[in-house]
Amino acid sequence: MRLSRLGADLSPNVRLYAKLEGFNPGGSVKDRAAWNMIQRGLADGKLSPGKTILDSTSGNTGIALAMIGAALGYPVHLVMPENVSRERKAVIRAYGANATFSSPLEGSDGAILECRRIYEADPDKYFKPDQYFNEANPEAHYLTTGPEIWEQTNGEITHFVASIGTGGTIMGTGRALKERNAEAQIVAVEPDDAFHGIEGLKHMESSIVPGIYHEEELDRKIGVSTDDAYDMVYRLAATEGLLNGQSCGAALCGALTVASELDSGCVVTILPDFGDRYLSTNLWLGWRDRHQL
Ligand code: PMP
């Protein structure tokens, strides 16, 4: 989708596009990675009848795994920080998955460690897709997201901007785009602080670095504050009629930074999900305070 109103002040030869990943069946970009990890697990025999799918997830991967597990008849057990949004917990329950909650203070790393403990106590019981270390995660984007963006922009994309959680989106899409045009710039967006409120994202310097994340493949990294990301979510809703999540705000801040520096170009960013699953979070509770309602 072209963001003409948000991009109104850009040079006339700069186009800004957003890929709306909320349209996936489970409502986020993570359907792609979850589906590919499950397919690879089935193909190599690591996932077989009788096993339970187990993973740590900040939410969207959990929803995707819960949906796919339900559809394929596999039980799903998820480990996530206690403070993920109420809506996400409800969706996961609706798909029939079980959840263990880790300390909100330890963020996604706490969930990773708790998930390892559960797995190691009974490894034969589980198939652990392990999205942070599974090459089938970036491969999903290499096979789908990247080629789609290439085709949808008629090969005109010059800059790809995406936020990083596991890094699957940026790694896989980046590789697919670079293969088609080595000049394409791959720009990552991350929270500018270890203590942030951008659900789904990682501040790499202070986190367990995912095995699939190779920073040397990026052309640039942009830090975005929680406040700026939230403000962008409000702006996006009010100016483009698009209600999205926190990480979408962060990605767009990065994309606008990149686009505003160009005389000409085609900048594409990923909006990983829609905003209705965040209505009960600080994102919207805080909006009332900021606007003094
Ligand atoms: N935004 C949201 C809302 C997410 O859930 C995730 C995945 N954790 C991302 C962005 C980042 O995607 P990736 O894991 O592919 O880096």
Coordinates of C-alpha atoms and ligand atoms in Angstrom, one line a residue, residues 28-30 58-61 88 131-132 137 141 163-170 199-201 247-248 272-273 278, ligand 1:
S28 CA 0.7 -11.3 11.4
V29 CA 4.0 -11.7 9.5
K30 CA 4.9 -14.7 11.7
S58 CA 6.4 -12.8 22.2
G59 CA 3.0 -13.4 20.8
N60 CA 2.6 -13.4 17.1
T61 CA 4.6 -16.6 16.5
R88 CA -3.0 -12.3 22.3
Q131 CA 12.4 -19.6 15.7
Y132 CA 15.6 -17.8 16.9
N137 CA 12.4 -18.8 9.7
H141 CA 10.9 -14.7 3.9
S163 CA 12.0 -4.1 12.5
I164 CA 13.9 -6.9 14.1
G165 CA 12.6 -9.5 16.6
T166 CA 14.1 -12.8 15.6
G167 CA 15.6 -11.1 12.5
G168 CA 13.8 -13.6 10.3
T169 CA 12.0 -11.0 8.2
I170 CA 15.0 -8.8 7.5
E199 CA 6.1 -5.6 21.6
G200 CA 7.8 -8.2 19.3
L201 CA 11.1 -6.3 19.0
S247 CA 6.4 -2.4 15.9
C248 CA 4.7 -1.0 12.8
P272 CA 4.0 -6.9 10.8
D273 CA 0.4 -6.9 12.2
Y278 CA -3.1 -4.0 21.2
Ligands
PMP1 N1 6.8 -7.0 15.0 C1 6.0 -7.9 15.7 C2 4.7 -7.4 16.3 C3 6.4 -9.2 15.9 O1 5.7 -10.0 16.6 C4 7.7 -9.6 15.4 C5 8.2 -11.0 15.6 N2 8.7 -11.1 17.0 C6 8.4 -8.7 14.6 C7 7.9 -7.4 14.5 C8 9.8 -9.0 14.1 O2 9.8 -10.0 13.1 P1 11.0 -11.0 13.0 O3 10.9 -12.0 14.1 O4 10.9 -11.6 11.7 O5 12.3 -10.2 13.1

